[in-house]
């Protein structure tokens, strides 16, 4: 289960890079405005908010990582 969630975290990172890159963001550079705000700004803040929300949900689902248990006695020699 943890492996799938880590893969999802990697996919979320790659999707965020792709969605905020200028070639994709420039697709929303219209002369139109929504409530007086340019569409490009609304797009960027919507993507940003969605990424924050997805990251928060994903981090809640990840189980806590436990440190590896070793058989050594703490390094005394």
mmCIF file of C-alpha atoms in Angstrom:
data_model
loop_
_atom_site.group_PDB
_atom_site.id
_atom_site.type_symbol
_atom_site.label_atom_id
_atom_site.label_comp_id
_atom_site.label_asym_id
_atom_site.label_seq_id
_atom_site.Cartn_x
_atom_site.Cartn_y
_atom_site.Cartn_z
ATOM 1 C CA UNK A 1 0.000 0.000 0.000
ATOM 2 C CA UNK A 2 2.806 2.425 0.869
ATOM 3 C CA UNK A 3 4.448 1.859 -2.516
ATOM 4 C CA UNK A 4 1.291 2.877 -4.364
ATOM 5 C CA UNK A 5 0.970 6.021 -2.266
ATOM 6 C CA UNK A 6 4.608 6.930 -2.893
ATOM 7 C CA UNK A 7 4.018 6.455 -6.615
ATOM 8 C CA UNK A 8 0.988 8.730 -6.347
ATOM 9 C CA UNK A 9 3.134 11.359 -4.618
ATOM 10 C CA UNK A 10 5.636 11.182 -7.472
ATOM 11 C CA UNK A 11 2.829 11.500 -10.022
ATOM 12 C CA UNK A 12 1.455 14.517 -8.143
ATOM 13 C CA UNK A 13 4.882 16.153 -8.264
ATOM 14 C CA UNK A 14 5.259 15.551 -11.986
ATOM 15 C CA UNK A 15 1.717 16.775 -12.688
ATOM 16 C CA UNK A 16 2.366 19.949 -10.699
ATOM 17 C CA UNK A 17 5.515 20.663 -12.697
ATOM 18 C CA UNK A 18 3.658 20.107 -15.948
ATOM 19 C CA UNK A 19 0.600 22.199 -15.029
ATOM 20 C CA UNK A 20 2.584 25.251 -13.925
ATOM 21 C CA UNK A 21 5.106 25.260 -16.783
ATOM 22 C CA UNK A 22 4.755 28.340 -19.016
ATOM 23 C CA UNK A 23 3.611 26.490 -22.181
ATOM 24 C CA UNK A 24 0.578 25.104 -20.340
ATOM 25 C CA UNK A 25 -0.054 28.266 -18.311
ATOM 26 C CA UNK A 26 0.070 30.368 -21.492
ATOM 27 C CA UNK A 27 -2.941 28.443 -22.792
ATOM 28 C CA UNK A 28 -5.000 30.373 -20.242
ATOM 29 C CA UNK A 29 -3.656 33.791 -21.188
ATOM 30 C CA UNK A 30 -6.881 35.216 -22.611
ATOM 31 C CA UNK A 31 -8.166 38.743 -22.649
ATOM 32 C CA UNK A 32 -11.202 37.585 -20.668
ATOM 33 C CA UNK A 33 -11.641 38.359 -16.996
ATOM 34 C CA UNK A 34 -13.729 36.664 -14.365
ATOM 35 C CA UNK A 35 -14.870 38.983 -11.576
ATOM 36 C CA UNK A 36 -12.209 41.431 -12.765
ATOM 37 C CA UNK A 37 -9.374 38.909 -12.383
ATOM 38 C CA UNK A 38 -7.475 37.598 -15.435
ATOM 39 C CA UNK A 39 -8.209 33.967 -16.300
ATOM 40 C CA UNK A 40 -4.499 33.099 -16.129
ATOM 41 C CA UNK A 41 -4.315 34.150 -12.479
ATOM 42 C CA UNK A 42 -7.434 32.148 -11.639
ATOM 43 C CA UNK A 43 -5.913 29.104 -13.385
ATOM 44 C CA UNK A 44 -2.629 29.341 -11.480
ATOM 45 C CA UNK A 45 -4.305 29.787 -8.089
ATOM 46 C CA UNK A 46 -6.752 26.966 -8.816
ATOM 47 C CA UNK A 47 -3.900 24.609 -9.747
ATOM 48 C CA UNK A 48 -1.938 25.698 -6.686
ATOM 49 C CA UNK A 49 -4.914 25.186 -4.365
ATOM 50 C CA UNK A 50 -5.657 21.794 -5.896
ATOM 51 C CA UNK A 51 -2.061 20.695 -5.402
ATOM 52 C CA UNK A 52 -2.103 21.811 -1.780
ATOM 53 C CA UNK A 53 -5.367 19.937 -1.191
ATOM 54 C CA UNK A 54 -4.133 16.771 -2.919
ATOM 55 C CA UNK A 55 -0.851 16.891 -0.998
ATOM 56 C CA UNK A 56 -2.687 17.259 2.309
ATOM 57 C CA UNK A 57 -4.994 14.338 1.541
ATOM 58 C CA UNK A 58 -2.098 12.193 0.377
ATOM 59 C CA UNK A 59 0.004 12.946 3.450
ATOM 60 C CA UNK A 60 -2.871 11.902 5.728
ATOM 61 C CA UNK A 61 -3.131 8.541 3.967
ATOM 62 C CA UNK A 62 0.582 7.747 4.179
ATOM 63 C CA UNK A 63 1.385 5.585 7.201
ATOM 64 C CA UNK A 64 4.108 6.885 9.519
ATOM 65 C CA UNK A 65 7.546 5.731 8.520
ATOM 66 C CA UNK A 66 9.241 3.674 11.216
ATOM 67 C CA UNK A 67 13.023 3.712 11.484
ATOM 68 C CA UNK A 68 14.706 0.446 10.538
ATOM 69 C CA UNK A 69 15.411 -1.744 13.544
ATOM 70 C CA UNK A 70 18.979 -2.957 13.670
ATOM 71 C CA UNK A 71 20.513 -5.772 15.678
ATOM 72 C CA UNK A 72 23.532 -3.733 16.748
ATOM 73 C CA UNK A 73 23.892 -2.399 20.285
ATOM 74 C CA UNK A 74 24.230 1.274 19.413
ATOM 75 C CA UNK A 75 27.774 1.347 18.140
ATOM 76 C CA UNK A 76 29.781 0.319 21.207
ATOM 77 C CA UNK A 77 32.672 -1.763 20.215
#
